[in-house]
XYZ file of C-alpha atoms in Angstrom:
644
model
C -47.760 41.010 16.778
C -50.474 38.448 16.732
C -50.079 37.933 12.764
C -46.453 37.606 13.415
C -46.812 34.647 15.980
C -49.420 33.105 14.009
C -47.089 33.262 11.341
C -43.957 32.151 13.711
C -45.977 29.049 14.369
C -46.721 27.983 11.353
C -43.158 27.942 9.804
C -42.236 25.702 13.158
C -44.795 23.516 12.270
C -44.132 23.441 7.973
C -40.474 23.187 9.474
C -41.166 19.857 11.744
C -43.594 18.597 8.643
C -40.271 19.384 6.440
C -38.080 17.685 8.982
C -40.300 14.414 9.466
C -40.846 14.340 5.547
C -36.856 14.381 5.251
C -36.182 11.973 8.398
C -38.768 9.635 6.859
C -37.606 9.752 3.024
C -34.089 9.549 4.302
C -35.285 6.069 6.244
C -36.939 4.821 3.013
C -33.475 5.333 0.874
C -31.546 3.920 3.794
C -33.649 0.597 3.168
C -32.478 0.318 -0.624
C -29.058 1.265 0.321
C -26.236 -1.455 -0.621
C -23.528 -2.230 2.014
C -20.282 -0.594 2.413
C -18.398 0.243 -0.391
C -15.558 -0.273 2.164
C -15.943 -1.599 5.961
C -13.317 -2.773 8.325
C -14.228 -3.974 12.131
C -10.728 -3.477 14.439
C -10.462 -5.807 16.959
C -7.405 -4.568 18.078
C -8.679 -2.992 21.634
C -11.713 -5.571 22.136
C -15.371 -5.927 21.461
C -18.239 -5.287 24.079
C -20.788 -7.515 24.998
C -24.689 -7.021 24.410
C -26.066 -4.679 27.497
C -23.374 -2.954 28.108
C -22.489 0.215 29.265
C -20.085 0.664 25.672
C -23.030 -0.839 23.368
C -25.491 1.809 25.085
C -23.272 4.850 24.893
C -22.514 3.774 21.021
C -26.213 3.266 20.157
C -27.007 6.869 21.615
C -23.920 8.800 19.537
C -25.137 6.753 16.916
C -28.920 7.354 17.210
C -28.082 11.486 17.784
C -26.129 11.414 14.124
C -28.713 9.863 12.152
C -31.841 12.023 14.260
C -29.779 15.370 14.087
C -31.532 17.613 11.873
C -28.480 19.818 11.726
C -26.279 19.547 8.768
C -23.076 21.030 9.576
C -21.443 20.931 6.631
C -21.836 17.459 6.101
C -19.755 16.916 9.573
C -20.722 15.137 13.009
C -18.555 14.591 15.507
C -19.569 13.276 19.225
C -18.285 11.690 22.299
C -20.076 9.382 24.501
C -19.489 7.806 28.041
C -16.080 8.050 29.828
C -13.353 5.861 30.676
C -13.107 2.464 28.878
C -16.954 3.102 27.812
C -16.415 6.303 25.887
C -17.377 6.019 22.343
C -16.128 8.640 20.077
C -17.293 8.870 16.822
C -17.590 10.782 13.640
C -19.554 11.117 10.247
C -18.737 12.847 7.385
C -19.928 13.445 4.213
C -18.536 14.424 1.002
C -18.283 18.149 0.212
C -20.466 17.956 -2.948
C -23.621 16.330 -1.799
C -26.747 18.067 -0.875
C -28.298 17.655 2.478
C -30.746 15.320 1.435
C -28.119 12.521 -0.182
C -26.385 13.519 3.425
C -29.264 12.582 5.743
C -29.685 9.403 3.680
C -26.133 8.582 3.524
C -26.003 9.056 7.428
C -28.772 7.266 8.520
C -28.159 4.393 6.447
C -24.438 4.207 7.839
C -25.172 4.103 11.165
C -27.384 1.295 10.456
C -25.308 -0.879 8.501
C -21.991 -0.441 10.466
C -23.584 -2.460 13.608
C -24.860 -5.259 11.433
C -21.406 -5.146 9.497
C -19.339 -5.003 13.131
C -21.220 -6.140 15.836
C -19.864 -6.352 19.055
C -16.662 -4.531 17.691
C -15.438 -1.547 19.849
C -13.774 -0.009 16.455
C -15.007 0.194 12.744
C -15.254 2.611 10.045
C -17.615 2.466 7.366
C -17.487 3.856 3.575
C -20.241 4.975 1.155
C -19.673 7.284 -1.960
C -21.384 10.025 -0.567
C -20.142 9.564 2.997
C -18.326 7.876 5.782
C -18.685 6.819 9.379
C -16.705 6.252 12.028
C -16.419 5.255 15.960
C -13.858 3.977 18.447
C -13.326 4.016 22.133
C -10.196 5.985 21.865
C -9.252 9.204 20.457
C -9.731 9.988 17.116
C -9.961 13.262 17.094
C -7.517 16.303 15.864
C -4.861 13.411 14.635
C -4.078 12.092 10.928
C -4.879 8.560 10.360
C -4.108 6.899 7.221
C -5.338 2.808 7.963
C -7.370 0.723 7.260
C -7.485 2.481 3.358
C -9.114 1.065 0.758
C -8.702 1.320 -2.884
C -10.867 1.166 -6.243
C -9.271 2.165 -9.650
C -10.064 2.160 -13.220
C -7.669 -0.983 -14.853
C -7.367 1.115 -17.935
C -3.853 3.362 -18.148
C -4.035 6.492 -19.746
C -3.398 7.112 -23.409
C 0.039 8.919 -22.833
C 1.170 7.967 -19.168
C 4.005 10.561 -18.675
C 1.843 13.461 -19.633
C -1.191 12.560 -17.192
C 0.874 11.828 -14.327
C 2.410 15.326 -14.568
C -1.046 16.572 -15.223
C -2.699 14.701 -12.113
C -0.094 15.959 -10.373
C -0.588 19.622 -10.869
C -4.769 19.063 -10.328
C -4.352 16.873 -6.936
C -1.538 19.812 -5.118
C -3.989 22.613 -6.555
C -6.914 20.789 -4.833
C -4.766 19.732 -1.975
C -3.600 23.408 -1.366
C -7.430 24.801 -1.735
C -8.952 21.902 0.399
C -6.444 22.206 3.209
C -7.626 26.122 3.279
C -10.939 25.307 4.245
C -12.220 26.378 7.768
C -15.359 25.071 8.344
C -15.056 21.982 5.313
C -11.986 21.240 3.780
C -12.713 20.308 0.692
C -12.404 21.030 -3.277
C -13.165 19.814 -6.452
C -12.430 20.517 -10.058
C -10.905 19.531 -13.275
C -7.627 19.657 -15.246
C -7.419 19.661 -19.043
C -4.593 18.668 -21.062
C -4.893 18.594 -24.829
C -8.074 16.921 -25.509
C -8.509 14.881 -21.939
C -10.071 16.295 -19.021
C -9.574 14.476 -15.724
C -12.159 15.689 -12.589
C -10.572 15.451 -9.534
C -12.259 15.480 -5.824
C -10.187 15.858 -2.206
C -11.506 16.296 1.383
C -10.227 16.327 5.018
C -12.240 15.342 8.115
C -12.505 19.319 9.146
C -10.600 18.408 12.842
C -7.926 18.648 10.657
C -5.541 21.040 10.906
C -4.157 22.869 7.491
C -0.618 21.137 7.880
C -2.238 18.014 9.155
C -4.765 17.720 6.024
C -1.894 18.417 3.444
C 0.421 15.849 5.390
C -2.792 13.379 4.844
C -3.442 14.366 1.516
C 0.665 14.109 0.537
C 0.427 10.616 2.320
C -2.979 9.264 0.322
C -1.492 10.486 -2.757
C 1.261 8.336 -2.421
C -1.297 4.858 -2.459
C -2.442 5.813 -5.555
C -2.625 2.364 -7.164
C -1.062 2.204 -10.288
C 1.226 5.385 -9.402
C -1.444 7.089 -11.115
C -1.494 5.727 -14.573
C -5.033 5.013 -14.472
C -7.817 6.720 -15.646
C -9.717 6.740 -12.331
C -9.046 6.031 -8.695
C -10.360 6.665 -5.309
C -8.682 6.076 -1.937
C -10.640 6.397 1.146
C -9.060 6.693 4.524
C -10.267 7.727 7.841
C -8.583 11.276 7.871
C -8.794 11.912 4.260
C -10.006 10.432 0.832
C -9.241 11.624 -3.000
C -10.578 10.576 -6.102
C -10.434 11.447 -9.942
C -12.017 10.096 -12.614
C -11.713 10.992 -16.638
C -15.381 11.474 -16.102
C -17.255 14.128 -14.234
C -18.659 12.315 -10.800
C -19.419 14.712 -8.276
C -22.594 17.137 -8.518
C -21.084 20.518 -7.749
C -23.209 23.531 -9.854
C -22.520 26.977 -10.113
C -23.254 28.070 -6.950
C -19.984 26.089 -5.449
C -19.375 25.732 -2.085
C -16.945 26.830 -0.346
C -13.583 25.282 -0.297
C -14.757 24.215 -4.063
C -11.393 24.689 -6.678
C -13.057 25.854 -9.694
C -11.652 24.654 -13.131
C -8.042 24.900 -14.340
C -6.438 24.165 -17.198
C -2.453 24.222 -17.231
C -1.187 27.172 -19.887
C -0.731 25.677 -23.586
C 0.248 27.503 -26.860
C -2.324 27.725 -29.239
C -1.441 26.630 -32.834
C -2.922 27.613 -35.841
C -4.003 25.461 -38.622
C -1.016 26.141 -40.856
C 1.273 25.040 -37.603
C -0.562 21.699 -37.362
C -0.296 20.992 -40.581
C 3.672 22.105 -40.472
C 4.294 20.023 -37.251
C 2.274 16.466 -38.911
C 4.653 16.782 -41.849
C 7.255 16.851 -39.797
C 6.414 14.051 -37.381
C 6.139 11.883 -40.080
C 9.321 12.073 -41.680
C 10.934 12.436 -38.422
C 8.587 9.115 -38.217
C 9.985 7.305 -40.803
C 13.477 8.182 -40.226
C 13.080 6.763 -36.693
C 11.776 3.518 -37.664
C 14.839 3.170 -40.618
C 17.288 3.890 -38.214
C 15.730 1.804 -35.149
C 15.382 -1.053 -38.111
C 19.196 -0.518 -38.034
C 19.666 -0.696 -34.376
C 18.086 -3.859 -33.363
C 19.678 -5.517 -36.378
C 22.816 -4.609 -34.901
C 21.991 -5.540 -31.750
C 20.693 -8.968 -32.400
C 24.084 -9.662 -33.964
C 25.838 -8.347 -30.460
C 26.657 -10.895 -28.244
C 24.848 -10.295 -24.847
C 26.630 -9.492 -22.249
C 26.138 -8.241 -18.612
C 26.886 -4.801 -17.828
C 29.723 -3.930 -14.835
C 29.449 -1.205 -13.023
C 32.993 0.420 -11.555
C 33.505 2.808 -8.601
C 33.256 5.572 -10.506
C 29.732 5.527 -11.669
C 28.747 5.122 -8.571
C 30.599 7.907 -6.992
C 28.457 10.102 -9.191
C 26.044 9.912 -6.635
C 27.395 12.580 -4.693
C 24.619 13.506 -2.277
C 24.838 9.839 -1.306
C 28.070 9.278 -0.898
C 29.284 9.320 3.108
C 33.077 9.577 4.398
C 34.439 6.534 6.057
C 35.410 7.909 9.212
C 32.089 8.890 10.028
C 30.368 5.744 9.886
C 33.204 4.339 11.533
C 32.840 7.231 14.781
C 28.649 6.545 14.495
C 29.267 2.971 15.210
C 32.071 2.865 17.619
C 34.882 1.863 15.281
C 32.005 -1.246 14.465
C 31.884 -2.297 18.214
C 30.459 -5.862 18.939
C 27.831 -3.664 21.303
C 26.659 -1.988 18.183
C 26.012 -5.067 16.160
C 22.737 -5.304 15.007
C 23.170 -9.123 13.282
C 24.960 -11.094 10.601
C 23.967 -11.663 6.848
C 25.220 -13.460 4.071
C 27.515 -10.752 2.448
C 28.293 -9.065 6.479
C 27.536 -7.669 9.740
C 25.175 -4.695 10.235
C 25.743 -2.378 12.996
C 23.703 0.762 14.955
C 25.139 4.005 13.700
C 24.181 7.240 15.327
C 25.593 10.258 13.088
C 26.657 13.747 14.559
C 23.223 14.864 13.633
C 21.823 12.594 16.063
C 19.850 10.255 13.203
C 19.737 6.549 13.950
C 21.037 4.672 10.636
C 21.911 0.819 10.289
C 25.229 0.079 8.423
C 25.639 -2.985 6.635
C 29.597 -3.694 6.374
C 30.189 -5.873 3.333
C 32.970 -8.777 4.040
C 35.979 -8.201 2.633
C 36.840 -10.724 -0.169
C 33.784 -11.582 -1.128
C 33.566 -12.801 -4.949
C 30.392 -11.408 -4.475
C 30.384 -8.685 -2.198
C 31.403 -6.068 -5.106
C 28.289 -6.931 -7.086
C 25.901 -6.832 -3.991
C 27.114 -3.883 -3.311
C 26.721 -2.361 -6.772
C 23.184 -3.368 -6.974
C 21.906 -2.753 -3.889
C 22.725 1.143 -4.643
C 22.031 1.202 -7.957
C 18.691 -0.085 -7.160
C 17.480 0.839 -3.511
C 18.691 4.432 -3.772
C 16.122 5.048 -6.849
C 13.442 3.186 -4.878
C 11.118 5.605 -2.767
C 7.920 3.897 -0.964
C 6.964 3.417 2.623
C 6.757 -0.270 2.650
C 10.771 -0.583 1.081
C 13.375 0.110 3.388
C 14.954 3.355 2.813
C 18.716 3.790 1.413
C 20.061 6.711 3.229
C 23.767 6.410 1.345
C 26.949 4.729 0.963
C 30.772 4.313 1.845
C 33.795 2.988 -0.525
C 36.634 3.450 1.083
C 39.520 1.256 -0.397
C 38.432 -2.449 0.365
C 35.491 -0.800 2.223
C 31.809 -1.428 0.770
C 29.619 -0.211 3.327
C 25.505 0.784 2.684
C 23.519 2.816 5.040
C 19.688 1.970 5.929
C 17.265 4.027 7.947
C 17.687 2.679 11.350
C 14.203 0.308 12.038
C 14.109 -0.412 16.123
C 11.712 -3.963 15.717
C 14.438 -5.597 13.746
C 13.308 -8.096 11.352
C 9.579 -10.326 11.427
C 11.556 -13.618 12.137
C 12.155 -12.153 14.969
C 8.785 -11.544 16.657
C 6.228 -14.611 14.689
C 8.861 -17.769 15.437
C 9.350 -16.261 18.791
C 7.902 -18.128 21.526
C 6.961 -15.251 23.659
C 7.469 -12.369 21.210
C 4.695 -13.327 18.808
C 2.233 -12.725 21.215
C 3.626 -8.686 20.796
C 1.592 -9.360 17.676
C -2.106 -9.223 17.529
C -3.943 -10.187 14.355
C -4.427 -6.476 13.689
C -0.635 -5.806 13.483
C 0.064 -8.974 11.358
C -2.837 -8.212 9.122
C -1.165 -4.740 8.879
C 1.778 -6.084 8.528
C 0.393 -8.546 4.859
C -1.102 -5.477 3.748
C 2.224 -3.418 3.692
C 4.012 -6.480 2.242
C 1.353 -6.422 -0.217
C 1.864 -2.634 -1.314
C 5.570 -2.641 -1.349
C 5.642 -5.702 -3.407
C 3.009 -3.848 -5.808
C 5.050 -1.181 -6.046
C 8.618 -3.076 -7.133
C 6.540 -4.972 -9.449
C 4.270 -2.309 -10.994
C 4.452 1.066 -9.801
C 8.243 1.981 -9.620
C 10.231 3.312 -12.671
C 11.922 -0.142 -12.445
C 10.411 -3.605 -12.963
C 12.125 -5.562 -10.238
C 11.980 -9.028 -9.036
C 13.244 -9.456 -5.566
C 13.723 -12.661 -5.418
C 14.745 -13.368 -1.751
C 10.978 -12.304 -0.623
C 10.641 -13.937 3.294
C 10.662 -13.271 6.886
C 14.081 -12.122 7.833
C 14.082 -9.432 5.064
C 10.702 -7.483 6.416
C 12.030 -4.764 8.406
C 9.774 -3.479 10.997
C 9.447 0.508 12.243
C 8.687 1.980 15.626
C 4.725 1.585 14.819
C 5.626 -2.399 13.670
C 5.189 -1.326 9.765
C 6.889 -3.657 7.033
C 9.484 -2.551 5.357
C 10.828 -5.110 2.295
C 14.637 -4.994 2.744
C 17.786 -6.612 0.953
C 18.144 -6.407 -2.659
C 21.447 -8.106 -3.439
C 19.400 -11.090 -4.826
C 17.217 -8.207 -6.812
C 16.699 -8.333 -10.751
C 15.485 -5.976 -13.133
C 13.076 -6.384 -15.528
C 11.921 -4.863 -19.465
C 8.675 -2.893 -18.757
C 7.011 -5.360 -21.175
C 9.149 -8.359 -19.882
C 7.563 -11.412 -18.149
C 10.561 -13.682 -17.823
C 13.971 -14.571 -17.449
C 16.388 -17.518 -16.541
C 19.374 -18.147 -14.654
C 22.044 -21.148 -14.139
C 22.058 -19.723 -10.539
C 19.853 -20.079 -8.230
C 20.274 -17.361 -5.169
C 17.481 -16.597 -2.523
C 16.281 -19.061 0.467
C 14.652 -22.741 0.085
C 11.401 -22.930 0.935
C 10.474 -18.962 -0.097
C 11.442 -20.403 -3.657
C 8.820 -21.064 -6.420
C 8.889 -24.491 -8.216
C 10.155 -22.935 -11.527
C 12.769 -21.000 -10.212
C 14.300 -23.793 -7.826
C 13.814 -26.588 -10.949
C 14.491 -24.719 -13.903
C 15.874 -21.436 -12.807
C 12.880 -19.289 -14.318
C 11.984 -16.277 -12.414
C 9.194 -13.865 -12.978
C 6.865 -11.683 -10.634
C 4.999 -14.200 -10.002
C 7.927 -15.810 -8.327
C 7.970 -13.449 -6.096
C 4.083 -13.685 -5.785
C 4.606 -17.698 -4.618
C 7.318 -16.365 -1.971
C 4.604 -13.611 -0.474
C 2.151 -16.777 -0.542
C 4.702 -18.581 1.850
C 4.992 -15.220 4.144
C 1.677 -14.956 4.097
C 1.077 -18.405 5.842
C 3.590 -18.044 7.859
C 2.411 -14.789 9.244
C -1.166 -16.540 10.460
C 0.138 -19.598 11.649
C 3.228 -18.246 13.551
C 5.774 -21.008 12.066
C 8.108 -21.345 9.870
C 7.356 -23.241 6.341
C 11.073 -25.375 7.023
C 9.624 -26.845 10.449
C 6.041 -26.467 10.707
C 4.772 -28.273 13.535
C 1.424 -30.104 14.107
C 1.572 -31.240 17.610
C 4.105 -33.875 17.844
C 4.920 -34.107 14.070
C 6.607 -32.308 11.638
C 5.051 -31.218 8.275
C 4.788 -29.400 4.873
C 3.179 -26.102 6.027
C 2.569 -25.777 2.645
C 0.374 -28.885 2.294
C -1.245 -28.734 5.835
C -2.255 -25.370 4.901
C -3.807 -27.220 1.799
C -5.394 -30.060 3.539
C -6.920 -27.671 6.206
C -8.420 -25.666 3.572
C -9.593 -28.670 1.534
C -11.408 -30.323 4.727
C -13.184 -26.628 6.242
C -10.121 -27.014 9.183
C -8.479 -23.363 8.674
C -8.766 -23.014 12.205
C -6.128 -25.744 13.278
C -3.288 -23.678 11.235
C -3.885 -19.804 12.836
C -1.572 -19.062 15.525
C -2.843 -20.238 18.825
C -1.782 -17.184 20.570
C -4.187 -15.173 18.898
C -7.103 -13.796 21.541
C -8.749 -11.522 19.475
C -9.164 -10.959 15.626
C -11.302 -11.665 12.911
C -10.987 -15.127 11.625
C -13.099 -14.761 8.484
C -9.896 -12.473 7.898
C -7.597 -14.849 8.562
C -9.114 -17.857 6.823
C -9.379 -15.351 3.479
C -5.690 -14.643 4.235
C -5.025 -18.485 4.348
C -7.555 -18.956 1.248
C -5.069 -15.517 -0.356
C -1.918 -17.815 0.674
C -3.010 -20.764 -1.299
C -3.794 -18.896 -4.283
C -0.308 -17.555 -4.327
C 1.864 -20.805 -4.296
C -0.194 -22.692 -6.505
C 1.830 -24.847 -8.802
C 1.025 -23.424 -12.468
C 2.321 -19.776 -12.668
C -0.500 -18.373 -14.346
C -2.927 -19.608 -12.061
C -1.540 -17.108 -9.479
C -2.592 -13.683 -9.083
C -0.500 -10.745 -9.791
C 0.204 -8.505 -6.847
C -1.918 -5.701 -7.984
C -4.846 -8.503 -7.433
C -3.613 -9.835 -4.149
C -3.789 -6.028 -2.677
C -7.294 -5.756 -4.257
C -8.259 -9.100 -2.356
C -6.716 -7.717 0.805
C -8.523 -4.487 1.040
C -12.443 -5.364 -0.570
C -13.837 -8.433 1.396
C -16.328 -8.461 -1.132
C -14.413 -9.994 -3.881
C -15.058 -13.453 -4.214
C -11.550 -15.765 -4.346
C -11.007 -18.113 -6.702
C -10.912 -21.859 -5.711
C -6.738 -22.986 -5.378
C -5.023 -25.688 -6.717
C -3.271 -28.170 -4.867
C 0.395 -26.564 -4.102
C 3.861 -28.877 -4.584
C 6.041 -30.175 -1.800
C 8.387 -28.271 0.222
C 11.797 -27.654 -2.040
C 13.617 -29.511 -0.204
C 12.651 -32.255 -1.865
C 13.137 -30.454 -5.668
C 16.232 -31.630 -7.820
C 17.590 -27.944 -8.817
C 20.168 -26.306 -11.043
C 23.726 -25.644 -9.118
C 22.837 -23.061 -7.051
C 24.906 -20.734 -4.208
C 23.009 -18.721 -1.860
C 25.481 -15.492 -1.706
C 25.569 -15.209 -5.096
C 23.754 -12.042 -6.598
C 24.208 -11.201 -10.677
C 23.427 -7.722 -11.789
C 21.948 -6.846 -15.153
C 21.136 -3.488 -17.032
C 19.122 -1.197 -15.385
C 16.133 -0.495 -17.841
C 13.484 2.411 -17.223
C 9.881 1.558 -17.002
């Protein structure tokens, strides 16, 4: 008995030795840890003040993660304090890491996330190996999906089509195995396809239900920048993170966890020797062929006259599933009742519908006689209804009914942006957390027509009115009758007429009619400064005068004043934000087109403060005072619609 105490005791103490060896190695890595990969302080519920009940109750949950000598399965999850001082927070590491590169990751975290967000009563915090979190509401048992941030590999894969479908299969295999999981949810592994292999990593905060980790994982999938064409990407949020890589990055060994996917490698044919060598002759006079006869082809075609393709009723009727009778909108909205009417656009009215199902849709009724209402109507279908992303407004169907045009739109309660930042009393509904939300799904959306859709598409009416906002005051980028589409490897076009809104319009579209992405990149720039100041570019005011927003946006940057062009109304928020969103602004409506970034760089900006911007050029006056080509602002041409 005796031998066993003795013995008892001295595992205990080799145990504490271990543990204060550990704690104190873990300390000395936390000093030669870099900051956040990824931080973001919300201001959206307040910050405390030093001494406070809040700071003491976060400093304790904080102290008991980094000093607990627990590791339960690389999770820790605590509350603090009640009432407005409750501090709940949670740290979690990734599934593959051993408990050392844990206790490191952990203690450094909850060091660096007060000196990255002091005084902030919300903030979450993102390492490789792990991530931290606190706030002083619930955060608990519920998917959340922002702030995300994003790094990816700016090389596309060798065959794109092929590795999407690949990435596909790897990301719902680990999806399906992760969101499994009981006590992690988490799994890792690899795909091969022909001589590639992709390694692919997924993980759930384990709080998670299984449907609620595969509705996060569904959800982060979608963000994938690039639409997964890259090599590599990660995308960290604070209910769930995935990231793949063509090279192997995560540390798992035999002895897997659990909730680990092992290898898998989609079912392919083997061929013999004799079969390659069958198939390479064949490709190459296939080859040859092919390049005679598409020799042929665009000889022919350069000797075609060009001319722009119309679409009739009939092709569009071939969208069946899309197609609604005429009576039924007309019952949904009360025969188009005046109490129904949402507002008035350029091609119509658009009314509240509410269908026997009980769905909420918006109807936009094109006017009859319109020159142009046949063409707006054709490409807003053809276009919106092969458009899918949570930042575009969604195309539920359509109506033709005789003289009838009629397009129906998810219904979006908030209306439209003008409506809330030019309001005198209704922009103060919007806190510099929502509008920062609000640039940031702009941002994506815009990505997306431009890079990630199987269309290339210019939208060329980018501004205010046309962000649709949801129940939770999300952007959605609406009204594509101005829309063009764009050759995969086209960069730009020209038009005699000039359609879309002075003011939103870049100098080389309003002058000379050229319009490229980066038209639409100048128009976000606009948005984007008139989401932080609260006014409208047309009549921005400074005090008693009128002015250029434009160029007091430029002026205030030039002389270190950013301050005197935010929105006054503003109580809270970061303004090193909003002075980088000003600084993002400026950037986009510089003068020379290829001085301003593409979107996939303005989203990059957005979401990693530590990019450093470049300096902006000096932006042009206001339109108004541009000579332009004849334009008509209801006027909308359609051209061919060209795959990606």
């Amino acid at each position: 008995m005796n031998h066993r105490t003795e013995m008892g005791g001295s595992l205990k103490l080799f145990a504490s030795f271990s543990y204060v060896l550990l704690h104190l190695s873990a300390l000395a890595f936390a000093q030669q840890q870099p900051a956040f990969m990824h931080y973001r302080c919300v201001n959206d519920t307040g910050t405390y003040a030093n001494g406070s009940t809040f700071q003491t109750n976060l400093n304790d949950v904080l102290t008991s993660f980094a000093s607990n000598s627990e590791v339960d399965y690389g999770f820790y999850n605590d509350s603090v304090g009640q009432g407005i001082d409750q501090v709940n927070a949670l740290a979690l590491c990734r599934g593959d890491v051993s408990d050392g590169e844990c206790r490191s990751c952990i203690v450094n975290s909850t060091r660096q996330i007060l000196e990255a967000c002091p005084s902030m009563k919300q903030a979450i915090g993102v390492y490789d190996h792990c991530m931290i979190r606190y706030s002083n509401r619930s955060i608990f048992h519920a998917v959340e999906t922002f702030p995300d941030f994003y790094i990816w590999d700016t090389n596309n894969a060798s065959d794109v089509s092929e590795f999407i479908r690949g990435l596909q299969t790897m990301l719902t295999t680990l999806r399906d195995k992760a969101a499994s999981g009981t006590s992690r949810k988490f799994a890792a592994g690899n795909l091969t396809v022909g001589l590639k292999t992709t390694y692919g990593l997924v993980q759930c905060t384990p709080d998670l239900s299984r449907q609620q980790c595969i509705d996060c994982l569904v959800e982060v999938a979608g963000k994938i920048p690039g639409g997964g064409r890259n090599n590599g990407a990660r995308v960290d949020t604070p209910s769930c993170m995935l990231n793949y890589d063509d090279q192997r990055f995560f540390t798992i060994t035999n002895d897997e966890p659990s909730g680990t996917a092992p290898p898998f490698t989609p079912t392919k044919e083997k061929r013999s020797k004799k079969t390659r060598t069958i198939v390479v002759v064949v490709i190459s006079t296939v080859s040859v062929v092919s390049i005679l006869v598409l020799g042929i082809c665009i000889s022919f075609l350069r000797r075609r006259r060009p001319r722009e393709r119309v679409e009739t009723a009939d092709e569009i009727k071939t969208v069946e599933s899309l197609q609604f009778d005429f009576n039924t909108i007309r019952v949904a909205t009360n025969n188009f009742s005046l109490e129904n009417k949402l507002g008035q656009g350029g091609f119509g009215a658009v009314y509240k519908g509410i269908l026997s199902d009980g769905r909420q849709v918006a109807v936009k009724r094109l006017a009859q006689g319109s020159g142009q209402g046949d063409i707006e109507f054709k490409n807003e279908v053809l276009l919106v209804a092969k458009l899918q992303h949570r930042n575009l407004v969604r195309l539920l169907g359509f109506c033709l009914d005789r003289k009838e045009r009629l397009l129906i739109y998810e219904y979006l309660p908030n209306t439209s942006l003008d409506h809330f930042i030019f309001h005198p009393v209704k922009r103060g509904i919007l806190d510099w957390e929502t509008r920062y939300k609000i640039i940031v799904g702009i941002s994506r959306g815009m990505l997306y027509l431009h890079e990630d859709s199987r269309l290339r598409i210019i939208h060329r009416d980018l501004k205010a009115s046309n962000i649709l906002l949801d129940a939770q005051m999300n952007p959605k980028i609406a009204d594509f009758g101005m829309a063009r589409l764009f050759l995969m490897d086209q960069t730009q076009g020209n038009t005699s007429r000039i359609v879309g809104t002075y003011g939103y319009m870049s100098p080389e579209y309003a002058m000379r009619g050229q319009f490229s992405v980066k038209s639409d990149v100048y128009s976000f720039g606009v948005l984007v400064l008139e989401i932080v100041s609260g006014q409208k570019n047309s009549s921005f005011h400074n005090g008693e005068s009128v002015e250029d927003l434009l160029g007091y946006a430029w002026k205030s940057w030039r002389e270190g004043k950013c301050e005197n062009l935010i929105d006054p109304t503003f109580k809270n928020g970061s303004r090193t934000e909003m002075i980088r969103c000003i600084h993002i602004g400026l950037l986009c409506v510089q003068e020379n087109v290829a001085d301003r970034p593409t979107m996939t760089s303005v989203v990059l900006m957005l979401n990693s403060h530590s990019i450093t911007l470049p300096v902006p050029s000096q932006p042009v006056p206001s339109q108004e005072t541009f000579p332009t080509l004849p334009s008509s602002r209801n006027e909308a041409s359609l051209t061919e619609l060209y795959p990606r």
